[in-house]
Short mmCIF file of C-alpha atoms in Angstrom, two decimals:
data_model
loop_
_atom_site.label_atom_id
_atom_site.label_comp_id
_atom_site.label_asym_id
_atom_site.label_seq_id
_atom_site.Cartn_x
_atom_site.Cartn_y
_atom_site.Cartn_z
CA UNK A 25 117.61 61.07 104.96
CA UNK A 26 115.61 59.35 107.45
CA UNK A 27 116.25 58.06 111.25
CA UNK A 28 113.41 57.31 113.79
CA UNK A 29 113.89 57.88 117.27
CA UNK A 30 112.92 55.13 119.57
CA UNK A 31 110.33 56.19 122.99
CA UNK A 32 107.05 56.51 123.51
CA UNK A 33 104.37 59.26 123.34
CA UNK A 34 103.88 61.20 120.28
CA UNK A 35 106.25 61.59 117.86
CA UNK A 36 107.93 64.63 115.93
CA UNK A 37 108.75 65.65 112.21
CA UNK A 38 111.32 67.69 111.08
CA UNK A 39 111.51 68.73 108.21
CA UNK A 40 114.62 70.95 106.97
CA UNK A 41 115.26 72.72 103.47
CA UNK A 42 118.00 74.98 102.17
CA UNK A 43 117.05 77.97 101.20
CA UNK A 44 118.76 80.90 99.85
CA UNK A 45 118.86 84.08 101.49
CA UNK A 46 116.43 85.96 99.41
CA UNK A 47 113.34 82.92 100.88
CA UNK A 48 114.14 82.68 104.45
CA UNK A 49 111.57 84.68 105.74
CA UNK A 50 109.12 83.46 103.43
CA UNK A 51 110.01 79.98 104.05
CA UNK A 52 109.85 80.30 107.69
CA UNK A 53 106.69 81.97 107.43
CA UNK A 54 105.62 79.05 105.66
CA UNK A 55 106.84 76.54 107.86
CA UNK A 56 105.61 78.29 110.68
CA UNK A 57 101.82 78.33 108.79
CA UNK A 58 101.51 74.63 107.76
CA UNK A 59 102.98 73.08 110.89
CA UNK A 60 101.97 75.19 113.93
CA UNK A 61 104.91 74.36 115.89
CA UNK A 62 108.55 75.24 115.48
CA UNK A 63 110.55 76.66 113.79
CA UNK A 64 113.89 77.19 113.44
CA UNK A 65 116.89 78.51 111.56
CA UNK A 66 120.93 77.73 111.79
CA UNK A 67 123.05 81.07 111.39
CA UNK A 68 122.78 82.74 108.12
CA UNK A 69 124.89 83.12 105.49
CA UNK A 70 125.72 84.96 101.96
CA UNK A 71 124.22 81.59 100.27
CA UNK A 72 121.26 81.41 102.91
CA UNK A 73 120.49 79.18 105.50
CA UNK A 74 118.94 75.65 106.77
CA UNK A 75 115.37 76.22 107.94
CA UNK A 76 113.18 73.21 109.45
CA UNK A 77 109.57 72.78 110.73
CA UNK A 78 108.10 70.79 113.58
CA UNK A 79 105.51 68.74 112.38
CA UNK A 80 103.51 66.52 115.49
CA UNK A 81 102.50 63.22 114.25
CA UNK A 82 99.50 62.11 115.72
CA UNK A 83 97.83 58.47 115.76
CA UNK A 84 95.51 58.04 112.79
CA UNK A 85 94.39 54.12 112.64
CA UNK A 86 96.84 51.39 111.75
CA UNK A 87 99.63 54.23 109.77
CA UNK A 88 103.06 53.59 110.68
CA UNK A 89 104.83 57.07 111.63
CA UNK A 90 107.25 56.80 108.53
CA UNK A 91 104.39 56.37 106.42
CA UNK A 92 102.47 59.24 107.38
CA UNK A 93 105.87 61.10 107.76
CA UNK A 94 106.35 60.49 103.67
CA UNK A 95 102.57 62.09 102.72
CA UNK A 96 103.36 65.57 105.46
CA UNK A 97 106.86 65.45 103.84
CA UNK A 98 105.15 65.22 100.19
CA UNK A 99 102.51 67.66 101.07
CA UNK A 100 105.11 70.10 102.42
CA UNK A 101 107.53 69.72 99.57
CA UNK A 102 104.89 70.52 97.02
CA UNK A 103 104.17 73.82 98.78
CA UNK A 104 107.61 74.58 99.14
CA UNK A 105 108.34 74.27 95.59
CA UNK A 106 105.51 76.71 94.74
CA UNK A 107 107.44 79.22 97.17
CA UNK A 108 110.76 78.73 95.32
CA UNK A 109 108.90 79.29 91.87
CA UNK A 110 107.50 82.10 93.00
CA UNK A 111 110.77 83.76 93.74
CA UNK A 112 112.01 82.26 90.30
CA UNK A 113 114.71 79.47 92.22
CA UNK A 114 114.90 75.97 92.03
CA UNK A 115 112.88 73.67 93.96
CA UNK A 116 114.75 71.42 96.48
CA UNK A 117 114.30 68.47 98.25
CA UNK A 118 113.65 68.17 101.70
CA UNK A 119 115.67 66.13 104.69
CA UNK A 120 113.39 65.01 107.40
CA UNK A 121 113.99 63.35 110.51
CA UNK A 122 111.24 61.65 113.05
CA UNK A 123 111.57 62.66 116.82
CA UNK A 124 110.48 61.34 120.02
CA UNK A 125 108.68 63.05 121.74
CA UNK A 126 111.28 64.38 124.47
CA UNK A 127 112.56 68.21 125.23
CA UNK A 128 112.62 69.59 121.63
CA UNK A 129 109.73 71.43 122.40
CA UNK A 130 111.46 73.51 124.83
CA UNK A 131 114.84 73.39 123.95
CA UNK A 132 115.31 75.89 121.68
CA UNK A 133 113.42 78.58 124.25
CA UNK A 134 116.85 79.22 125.57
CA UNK A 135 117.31 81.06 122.20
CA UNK A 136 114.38 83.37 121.87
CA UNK A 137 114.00 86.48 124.38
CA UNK A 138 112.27 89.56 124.47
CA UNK A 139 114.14 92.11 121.36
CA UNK A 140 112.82 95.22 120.27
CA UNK A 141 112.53 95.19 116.51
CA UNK A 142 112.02 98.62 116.29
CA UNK A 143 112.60 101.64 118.89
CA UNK A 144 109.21 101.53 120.82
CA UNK A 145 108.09 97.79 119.69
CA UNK A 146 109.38 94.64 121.73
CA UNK A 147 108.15 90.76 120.54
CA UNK A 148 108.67 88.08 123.34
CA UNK A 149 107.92 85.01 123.69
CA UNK A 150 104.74 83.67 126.39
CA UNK A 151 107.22 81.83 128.11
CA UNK A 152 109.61 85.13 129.17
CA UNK A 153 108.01 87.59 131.76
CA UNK A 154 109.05 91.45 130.12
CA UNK A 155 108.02 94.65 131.94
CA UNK A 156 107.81 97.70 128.97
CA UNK A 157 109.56 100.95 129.66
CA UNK A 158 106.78 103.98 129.39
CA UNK A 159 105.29 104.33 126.12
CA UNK A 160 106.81 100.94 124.70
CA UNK A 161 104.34 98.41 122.79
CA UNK A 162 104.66 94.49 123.29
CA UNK A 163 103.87 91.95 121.09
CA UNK A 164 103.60 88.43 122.42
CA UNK A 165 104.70 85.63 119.93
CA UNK A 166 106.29 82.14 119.90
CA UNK A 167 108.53 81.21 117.42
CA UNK A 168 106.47 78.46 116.38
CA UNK A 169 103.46 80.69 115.91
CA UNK A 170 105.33 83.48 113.75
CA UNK A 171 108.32 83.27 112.17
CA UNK A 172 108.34 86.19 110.40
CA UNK A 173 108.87 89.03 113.86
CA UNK A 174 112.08 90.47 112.96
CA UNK A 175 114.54 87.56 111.59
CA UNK A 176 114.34 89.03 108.50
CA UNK A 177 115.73 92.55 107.81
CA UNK A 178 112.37 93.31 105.37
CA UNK A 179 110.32 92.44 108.44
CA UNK A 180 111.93 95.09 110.44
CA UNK A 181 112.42 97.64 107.91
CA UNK A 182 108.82 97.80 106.79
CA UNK A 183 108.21 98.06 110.85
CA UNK A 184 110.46 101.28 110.80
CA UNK A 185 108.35 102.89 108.10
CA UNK A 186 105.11 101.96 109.19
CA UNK A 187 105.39 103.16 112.73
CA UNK A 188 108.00 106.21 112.11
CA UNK A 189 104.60 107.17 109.95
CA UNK A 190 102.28 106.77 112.30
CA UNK A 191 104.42 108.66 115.16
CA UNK A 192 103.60 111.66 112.91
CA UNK A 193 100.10 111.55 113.42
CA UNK A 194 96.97 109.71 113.96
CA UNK A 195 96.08 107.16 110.69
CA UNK A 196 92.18 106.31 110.81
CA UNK A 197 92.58 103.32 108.30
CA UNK A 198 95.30 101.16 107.78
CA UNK A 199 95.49 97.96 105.26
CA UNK A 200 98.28 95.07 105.60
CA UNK A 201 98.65 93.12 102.22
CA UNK A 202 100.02 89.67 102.37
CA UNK A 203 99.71 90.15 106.10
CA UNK A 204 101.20 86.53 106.99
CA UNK A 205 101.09 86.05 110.66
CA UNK A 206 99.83 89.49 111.33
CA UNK A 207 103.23 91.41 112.74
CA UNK A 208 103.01 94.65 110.25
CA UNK A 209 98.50 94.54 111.41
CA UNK A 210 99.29 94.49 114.99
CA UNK A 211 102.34 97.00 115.14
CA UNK A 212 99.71 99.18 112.91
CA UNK A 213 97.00 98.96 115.84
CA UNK A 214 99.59 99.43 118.86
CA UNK A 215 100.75 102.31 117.18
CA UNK A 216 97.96 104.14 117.00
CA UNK A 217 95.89 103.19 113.96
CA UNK A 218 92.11 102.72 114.94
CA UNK A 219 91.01 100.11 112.03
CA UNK A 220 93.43 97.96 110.17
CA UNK A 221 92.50 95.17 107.35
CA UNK A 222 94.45 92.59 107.43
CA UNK A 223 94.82 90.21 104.06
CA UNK A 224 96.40 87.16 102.61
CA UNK A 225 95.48 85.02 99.89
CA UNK A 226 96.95 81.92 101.82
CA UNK A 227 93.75 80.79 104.70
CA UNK A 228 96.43 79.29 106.51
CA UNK A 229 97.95 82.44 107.00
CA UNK A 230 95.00 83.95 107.71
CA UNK A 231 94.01 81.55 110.54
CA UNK A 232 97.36 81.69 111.84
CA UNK A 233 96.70 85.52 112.08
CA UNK A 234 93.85 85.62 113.36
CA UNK A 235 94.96 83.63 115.97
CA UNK A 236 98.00 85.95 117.04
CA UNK A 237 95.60 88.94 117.09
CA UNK A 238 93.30 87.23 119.28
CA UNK A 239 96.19 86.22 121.43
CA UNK A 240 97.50 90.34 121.99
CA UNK A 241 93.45 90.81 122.16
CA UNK A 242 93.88 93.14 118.98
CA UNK A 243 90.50 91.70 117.53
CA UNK A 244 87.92 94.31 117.94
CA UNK A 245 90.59 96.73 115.69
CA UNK A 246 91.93 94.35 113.22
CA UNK A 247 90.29 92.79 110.27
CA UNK A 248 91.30 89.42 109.12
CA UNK A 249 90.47 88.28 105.34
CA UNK A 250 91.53 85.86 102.25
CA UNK A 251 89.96 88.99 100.00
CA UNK A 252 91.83 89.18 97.11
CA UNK A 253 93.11 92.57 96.68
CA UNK A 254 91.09 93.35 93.90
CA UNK A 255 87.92 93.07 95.66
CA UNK A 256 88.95 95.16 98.36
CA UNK A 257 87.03 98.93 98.62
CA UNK A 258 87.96 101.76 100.04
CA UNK A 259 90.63 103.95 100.98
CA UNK A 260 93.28 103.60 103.27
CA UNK A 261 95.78 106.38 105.05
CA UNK A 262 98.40 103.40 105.12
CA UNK A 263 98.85 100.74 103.19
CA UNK A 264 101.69 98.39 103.38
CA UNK A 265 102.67 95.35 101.71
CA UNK A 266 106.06 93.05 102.45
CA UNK A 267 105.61 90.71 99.88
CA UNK A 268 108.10 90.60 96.75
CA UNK A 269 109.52 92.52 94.01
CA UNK A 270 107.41 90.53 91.06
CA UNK A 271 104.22 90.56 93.50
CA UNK A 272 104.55 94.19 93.96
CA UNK A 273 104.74 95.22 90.36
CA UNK A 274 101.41 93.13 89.84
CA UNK A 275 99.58 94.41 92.64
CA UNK A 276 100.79 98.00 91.95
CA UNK A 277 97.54 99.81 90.85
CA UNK A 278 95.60 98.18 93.02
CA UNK A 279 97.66 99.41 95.80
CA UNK A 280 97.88 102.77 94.92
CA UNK A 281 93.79 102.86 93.85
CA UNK A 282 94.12 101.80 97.85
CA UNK A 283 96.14 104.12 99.12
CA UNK A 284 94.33 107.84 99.95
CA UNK A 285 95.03 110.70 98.38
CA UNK A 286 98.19 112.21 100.40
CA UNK A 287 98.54 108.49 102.24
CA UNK A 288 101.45 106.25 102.59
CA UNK A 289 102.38 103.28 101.25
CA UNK A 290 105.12 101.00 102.81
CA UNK A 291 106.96 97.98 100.14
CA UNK A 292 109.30 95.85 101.22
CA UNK A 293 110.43 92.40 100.35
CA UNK A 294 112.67 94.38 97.55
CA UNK A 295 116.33 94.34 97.03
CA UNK A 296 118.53 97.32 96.90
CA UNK A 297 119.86 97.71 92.70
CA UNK A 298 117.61 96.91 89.64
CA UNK A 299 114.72 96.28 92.06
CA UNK A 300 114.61 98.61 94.06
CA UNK A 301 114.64 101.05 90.97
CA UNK A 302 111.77 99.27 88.98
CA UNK A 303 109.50 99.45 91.57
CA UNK A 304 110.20 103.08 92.28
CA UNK A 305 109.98 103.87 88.47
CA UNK A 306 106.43 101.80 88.53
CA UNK A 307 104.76 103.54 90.97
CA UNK A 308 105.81 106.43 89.93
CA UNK A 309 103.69 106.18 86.87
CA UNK A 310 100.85 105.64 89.11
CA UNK A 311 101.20 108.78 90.75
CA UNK A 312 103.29 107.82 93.55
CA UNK A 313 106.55 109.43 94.70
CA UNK A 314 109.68 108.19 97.12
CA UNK A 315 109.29 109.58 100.25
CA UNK A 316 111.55 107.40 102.80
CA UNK A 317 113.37 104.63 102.45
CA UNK A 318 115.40 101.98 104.71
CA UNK A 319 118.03 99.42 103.61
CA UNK A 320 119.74 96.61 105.38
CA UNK A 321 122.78 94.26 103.53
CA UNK A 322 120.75 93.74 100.26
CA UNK A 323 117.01 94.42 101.65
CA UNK A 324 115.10 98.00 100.50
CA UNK A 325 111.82 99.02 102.27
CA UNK A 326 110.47 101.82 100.68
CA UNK A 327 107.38 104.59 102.10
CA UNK A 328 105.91 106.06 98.69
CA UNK A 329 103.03 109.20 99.08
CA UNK A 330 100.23 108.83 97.01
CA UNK A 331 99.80 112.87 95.01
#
């Protein structure tokens, strides 16, 4: 369904797709990556939830704005239905709406203020002023610049892991796999770790990242690549990956050749059940053994030592 909004200036697209509960994060990561505006999500439910992106339509010679609305819509869908496949659901179609260009921009800010995700780790937004309690970490991040910063219960519980392990002790070398827009890197480097890699086989995502780093001046200690993961070299004390269950499985010697002797290694993007025990049963094999593990509704985060 289409309606165009009458005004002048530049004009917005919004495009909005139902997803079930196990994409939301992913999809709003997504969103978040290919438009580099908005984004935003109505209440969840047990079947999911709507989630739309702000695309800006700019002037590009004699294109009508529904026209060039169509090919973003197009180009968005098709990416979209690669994300579905991925997690094994069916692809939908999108709604999309065109905007004027009045207060949507700012609208929505009345929603988003300074939370701590985890004890210790607070994400606002540029436009709220926050003063941190001694010894507490901020992260500064817009909604439309990551969407993935603690909507999503695998966001946070990977967070809990990583930076209950590095309250233990001091972790020279950290790796983030499928880093997205660079929330697991960054908590990594305020909490201590000295050098963190950052990866994603999306260069979107990788941009995107780069630029949120750059923005919390986090660039001289994290690393921002498209390396696939079988290139990378090394070892790590901390390796984490929020990804998803099938991803995992594939990546899994990989991320344990990764992983240092006696180091941790932090998967999440899993649910609790048949999941949850596969992946635990397939590192295993690989010489890796349960050592902590967080849960939230049907969401698992797991912290697995390397022998």
């Amino acid at each position: 369904m289409t309606s165009l909004s009458t005004g002048t200036g530049r004009q917005w697209l919004k495009i909005t797709f139902a997803c079930p509960a196990v994409l939301l994060e992913a999809a709003g990561d997504l969103l978040a990556v290919l438009s580099g505006s908005g984004v935003e999500q109505s209440p969840p439910t047990a079947e999911g939830a709507a989630v739309s992106g702000f695309f800006e339509l700019r002037d590009e010679g004699d294109a009508h704005p529904p026209e060039r609305a169509e090919a973003v819509v197009g180009l968005v869908e098709a990416r979209m239905a690669e994300l579905f496949a991925l997690y094994r659901q069916e692809p939908v179609r999108a709604t999309h709406t065109l905007l004027a260009d009045e207060d949507w921009a700012t609208s929505w800010q009345q929603y988003f203020k300074p939370f701590a995700i985890v004890p210790g780790l607070v994400i606002k937004p540029s436009w709220e002023a926050y003063a941190p309690a001694a010894g507490e970490r901020v992260i500064e991040m817009d909604p439309g610049m990551a969407f993935g910063t603690g909507q999503h219960a695998s966001t946070r519980l990977a967070l809990e892991l990583i930076t209950a392990r590095l309250e233990q002790g001091p972790c020279a070398r950290a790796l983030d796999v499928g880093t997205g827009t660079g929330i697991l890197a960054m908590a990594a480097a305020l909490f201590g770790c000295t050098e963190v890699m950052a990866v994603d086989n999306d260069p979107d995502a990788v941009a995107v990242a780069r630029q949120n780093v750059a923005h919390n001046h986090l660039g001289a200690r994290i690393e921002l690549a498209a390396t696939p993961v079988a290139e990378i070299r090394g070892s790590f004390q901390l390796v984490a990956a929020n990804i998803v269950h099938d991803v995992l499985v594939d990546l899994a010697p990989d991320l344990t050749r990764l992983t240092a002797p006696g180091g941790s290694l932090v998967l999440a993007g899993i649910l609790n059940g048949g999941q949850e025990a596969h992946i635990v049963q397939v590192y295993a094999a690989l010489g890796c053994r349960l050592h902590a593990r967080r849960s939230q509704d049907e969401w698992v985060a797991l912290e697995l030592l390397r022998a």
